[in-house]
mmCIF file of C-alpha atoms in Angstrom:
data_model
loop_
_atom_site.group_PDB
_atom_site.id
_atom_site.type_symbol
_atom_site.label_atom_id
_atom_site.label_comp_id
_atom_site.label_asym_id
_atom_site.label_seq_id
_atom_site.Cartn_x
_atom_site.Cartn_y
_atom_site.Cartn_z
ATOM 1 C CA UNK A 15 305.464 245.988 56.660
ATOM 2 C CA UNK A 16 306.207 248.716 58.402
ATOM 3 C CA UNK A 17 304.942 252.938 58.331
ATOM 4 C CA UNK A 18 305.002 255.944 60.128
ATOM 5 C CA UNK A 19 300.881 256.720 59.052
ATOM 6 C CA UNK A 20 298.736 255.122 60.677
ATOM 7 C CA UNK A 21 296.083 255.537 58.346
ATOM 8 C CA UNK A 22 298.261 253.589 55.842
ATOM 9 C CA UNK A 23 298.625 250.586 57.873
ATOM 10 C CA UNK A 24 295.186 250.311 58.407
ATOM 11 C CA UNK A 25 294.315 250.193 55.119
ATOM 12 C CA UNK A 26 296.980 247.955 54.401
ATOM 13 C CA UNK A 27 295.929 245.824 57.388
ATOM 14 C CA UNK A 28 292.316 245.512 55.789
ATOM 15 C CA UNK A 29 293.202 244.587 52.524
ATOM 16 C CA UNK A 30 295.555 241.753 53.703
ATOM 17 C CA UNK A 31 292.571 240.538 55.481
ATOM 18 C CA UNK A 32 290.401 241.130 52.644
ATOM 19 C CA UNK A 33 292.693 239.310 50.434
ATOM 20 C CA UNK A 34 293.428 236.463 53.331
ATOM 21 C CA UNK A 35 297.340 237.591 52.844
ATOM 22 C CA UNK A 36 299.333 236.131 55.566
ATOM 23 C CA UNK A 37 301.011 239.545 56.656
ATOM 24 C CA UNK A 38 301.093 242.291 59.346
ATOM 25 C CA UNK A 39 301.311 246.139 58.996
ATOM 26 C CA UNK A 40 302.627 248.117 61.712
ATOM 27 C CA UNK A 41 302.338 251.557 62.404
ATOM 28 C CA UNK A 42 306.333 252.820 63.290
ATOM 29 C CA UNK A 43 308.561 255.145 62.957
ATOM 30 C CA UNK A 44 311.642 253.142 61.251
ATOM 31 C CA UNK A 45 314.126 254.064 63.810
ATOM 32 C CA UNK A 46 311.941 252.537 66.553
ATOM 33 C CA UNK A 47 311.410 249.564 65.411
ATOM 34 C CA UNK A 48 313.030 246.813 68.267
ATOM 35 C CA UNK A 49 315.342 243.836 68.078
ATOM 36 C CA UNK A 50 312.048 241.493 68.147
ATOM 37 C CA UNK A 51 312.200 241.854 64.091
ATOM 38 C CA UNK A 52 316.019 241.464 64.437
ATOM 39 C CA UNK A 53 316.630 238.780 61.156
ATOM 40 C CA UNK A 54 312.904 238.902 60.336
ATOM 41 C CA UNK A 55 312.803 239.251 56.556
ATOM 42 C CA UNK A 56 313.877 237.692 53.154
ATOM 43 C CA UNK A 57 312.938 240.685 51.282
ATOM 44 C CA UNK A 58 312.348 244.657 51.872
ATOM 45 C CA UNK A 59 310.713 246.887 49.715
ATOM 46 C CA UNK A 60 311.469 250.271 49.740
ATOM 47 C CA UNK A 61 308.645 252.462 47.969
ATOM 48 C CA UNK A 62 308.186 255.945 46.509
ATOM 49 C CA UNK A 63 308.544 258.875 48.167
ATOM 50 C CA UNK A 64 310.073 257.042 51.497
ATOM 51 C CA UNK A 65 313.406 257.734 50.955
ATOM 52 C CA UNK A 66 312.949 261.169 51.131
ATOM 53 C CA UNK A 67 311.591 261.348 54.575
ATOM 54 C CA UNK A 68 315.141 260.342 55.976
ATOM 55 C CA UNK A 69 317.804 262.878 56.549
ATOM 56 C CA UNK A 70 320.884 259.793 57.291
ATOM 57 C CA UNK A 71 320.254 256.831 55.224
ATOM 58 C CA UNK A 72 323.134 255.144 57.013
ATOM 59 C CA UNK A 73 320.723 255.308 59.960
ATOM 60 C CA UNK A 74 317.839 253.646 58.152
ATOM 61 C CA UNK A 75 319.620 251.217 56.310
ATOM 62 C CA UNK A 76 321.402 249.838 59.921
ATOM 63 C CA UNK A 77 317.626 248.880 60.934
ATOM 64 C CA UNK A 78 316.973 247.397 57.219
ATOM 65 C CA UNK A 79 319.666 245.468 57.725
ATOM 66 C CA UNK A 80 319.220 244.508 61.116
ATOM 67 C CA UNK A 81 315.683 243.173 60.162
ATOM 68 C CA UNK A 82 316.746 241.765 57.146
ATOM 69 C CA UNK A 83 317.952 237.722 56.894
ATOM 70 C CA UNK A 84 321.068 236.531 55.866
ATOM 71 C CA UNK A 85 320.755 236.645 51.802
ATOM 72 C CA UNK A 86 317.670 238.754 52.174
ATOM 73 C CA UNK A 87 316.984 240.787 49.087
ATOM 74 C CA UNK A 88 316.138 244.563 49.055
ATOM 75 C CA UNK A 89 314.032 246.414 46.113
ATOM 76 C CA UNK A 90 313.719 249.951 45.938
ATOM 77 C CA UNK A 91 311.481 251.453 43.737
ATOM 78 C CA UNK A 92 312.032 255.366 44.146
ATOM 79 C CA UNK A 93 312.688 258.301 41.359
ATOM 80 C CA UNK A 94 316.222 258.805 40.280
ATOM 81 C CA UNK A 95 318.094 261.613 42.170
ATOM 82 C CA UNK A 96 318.200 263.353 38.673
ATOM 83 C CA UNK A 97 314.556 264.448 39.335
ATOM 84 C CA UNK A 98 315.089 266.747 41.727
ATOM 85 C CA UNK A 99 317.367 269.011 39.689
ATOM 86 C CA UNK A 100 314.296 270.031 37.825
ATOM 87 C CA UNK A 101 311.667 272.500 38.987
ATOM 88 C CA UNK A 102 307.999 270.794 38.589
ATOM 89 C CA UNK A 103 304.541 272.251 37.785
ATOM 90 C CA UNK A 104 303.304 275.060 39.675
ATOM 91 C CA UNK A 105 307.272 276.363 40.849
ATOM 92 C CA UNK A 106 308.435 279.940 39.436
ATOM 93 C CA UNK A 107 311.479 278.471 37.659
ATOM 94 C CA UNK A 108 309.216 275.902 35.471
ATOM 95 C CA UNK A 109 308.766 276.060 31.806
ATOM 96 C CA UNK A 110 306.715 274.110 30.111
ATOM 97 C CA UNK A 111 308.794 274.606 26.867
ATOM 98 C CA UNK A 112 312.197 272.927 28.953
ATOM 99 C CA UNK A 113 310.904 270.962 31.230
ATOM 100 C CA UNK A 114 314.144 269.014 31.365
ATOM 101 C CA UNK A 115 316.428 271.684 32.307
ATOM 102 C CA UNK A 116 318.325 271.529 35.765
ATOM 103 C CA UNK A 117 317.799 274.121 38.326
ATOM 104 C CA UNK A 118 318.478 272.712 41.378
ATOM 105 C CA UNK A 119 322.150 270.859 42.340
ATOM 106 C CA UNK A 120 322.046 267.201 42.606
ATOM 107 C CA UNK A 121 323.546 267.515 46.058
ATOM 108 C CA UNK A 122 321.226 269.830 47.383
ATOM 109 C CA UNK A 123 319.826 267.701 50.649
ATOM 110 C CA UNK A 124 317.390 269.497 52.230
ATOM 111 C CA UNK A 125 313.875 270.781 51.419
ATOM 112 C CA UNK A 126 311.441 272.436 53.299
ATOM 113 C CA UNK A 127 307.659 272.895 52.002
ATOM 114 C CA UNK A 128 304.010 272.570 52.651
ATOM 115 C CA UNK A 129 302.214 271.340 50.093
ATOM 116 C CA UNK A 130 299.686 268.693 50.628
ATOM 117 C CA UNK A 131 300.842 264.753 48.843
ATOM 118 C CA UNK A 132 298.922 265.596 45.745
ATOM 119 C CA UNK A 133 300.092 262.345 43.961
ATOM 120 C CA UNK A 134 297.504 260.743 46.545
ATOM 121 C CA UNK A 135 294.811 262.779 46.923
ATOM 122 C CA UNK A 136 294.766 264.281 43.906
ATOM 123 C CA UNK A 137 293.790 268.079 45.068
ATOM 124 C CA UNK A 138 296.403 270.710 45.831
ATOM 125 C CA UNK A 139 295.660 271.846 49.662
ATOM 126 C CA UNK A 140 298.154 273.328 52.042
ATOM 127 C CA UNK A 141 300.033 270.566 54.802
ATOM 128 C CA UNK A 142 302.091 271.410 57.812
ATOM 129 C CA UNK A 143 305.621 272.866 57.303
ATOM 130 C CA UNK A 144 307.712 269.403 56.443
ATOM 131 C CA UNK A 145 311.469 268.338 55.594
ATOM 132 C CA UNK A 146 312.188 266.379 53.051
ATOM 133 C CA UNK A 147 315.936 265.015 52.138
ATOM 134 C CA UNK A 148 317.583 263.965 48.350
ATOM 135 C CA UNK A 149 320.243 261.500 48.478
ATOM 136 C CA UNK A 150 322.339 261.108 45.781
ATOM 137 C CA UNK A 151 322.861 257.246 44.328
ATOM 138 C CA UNK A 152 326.466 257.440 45.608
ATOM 139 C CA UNK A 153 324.892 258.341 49.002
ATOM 140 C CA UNK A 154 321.897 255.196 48.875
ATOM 141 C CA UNK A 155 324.642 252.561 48.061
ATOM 142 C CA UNK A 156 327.074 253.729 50.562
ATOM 143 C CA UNK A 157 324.225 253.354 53.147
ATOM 144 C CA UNK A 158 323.565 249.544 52.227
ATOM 145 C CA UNK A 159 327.154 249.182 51.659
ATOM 146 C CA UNK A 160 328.102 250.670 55.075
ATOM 147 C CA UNK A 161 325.891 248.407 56.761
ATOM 148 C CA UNK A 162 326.545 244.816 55.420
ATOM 149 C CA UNK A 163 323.905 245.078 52.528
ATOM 150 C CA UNK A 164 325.461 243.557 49.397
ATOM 151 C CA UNK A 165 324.328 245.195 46.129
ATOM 152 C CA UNK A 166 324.475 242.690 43.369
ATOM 153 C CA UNK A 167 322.976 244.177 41.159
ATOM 154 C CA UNK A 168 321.113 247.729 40.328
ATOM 155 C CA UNK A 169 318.574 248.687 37.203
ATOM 156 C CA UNK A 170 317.350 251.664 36.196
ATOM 157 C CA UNK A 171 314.087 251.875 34.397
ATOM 158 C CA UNK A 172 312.572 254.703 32.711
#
């Protein structure tokens, strides 16, 4: 598997050992990754929150599919678009009374921010200055699309 923190893929690297897994972790940033995994892998997952760390997803899915074997399989497990129309805890426009309501346009792309990945660590602290990117559905099939990847099928899960 492949990720751009290192400290990830060492903890990944020690639990496949713990759990005598047959697999390698490998600390990369996607676009680097060489033609030595060129054809490489019968399935990719795609997980939470990495989506958003690409600004051209027709970029990154030209190296999934150039890992990728012939009738290889993706899975993506990320939030629907629709979730970043609304404003979350903690933001000015949030109310707990309509927490549904849009506020944001499902084609706005770019984000800028510095709050720490609570969802990991659990505590609020302040990060570096980061980008982040939505992509609308329309935008993540035409990247497989574009590049060879058949979608055969898509679900949506609440």
């Amino acid at each position: 598997g492949f990720d751009i923190a290192e400290n990830q893929v060492a903890f990944a690297n020690e639990k496949a050992k713990e759990l005598n897994l047959p697999c390698e972790f490998v600390a990369v940033n996607i676009y680097d990754i060489d033609d030595s995994y060129r054809n490489r892998f019968d399935v990719v997952i795609i997980t939470i929150g990495a989506l958003c760390w690409f600004d051209d997803l027709n970029r990154f899915f030209k190296v999934v599919a150039k890992c990728m074997k012939q009738g290889g399989v993706i899975v993506i497990n990320e939030q629907h678009p629709c979730t970043n129309m609304l404003a979350t805890e903690g933001e000015q426009l949030y109310d707990p009374e309509h927490k549904l309501e849009c506020h944001y346009s499902y084609f706005e792309h770019e984000w800028t921010g510095n709050e720490g990945m609570y969802y990991i660590t659990k505590k609020n602290y302040h990060s570096k200055t980061f980008t982040d990117y939505t992509h609308s559905m329309s935008e993540i099939i035409s990247g497989m699309c574009g590049n060879g990847i058949v979608v055969t099928g898509m679900r949506e899960f609440d």
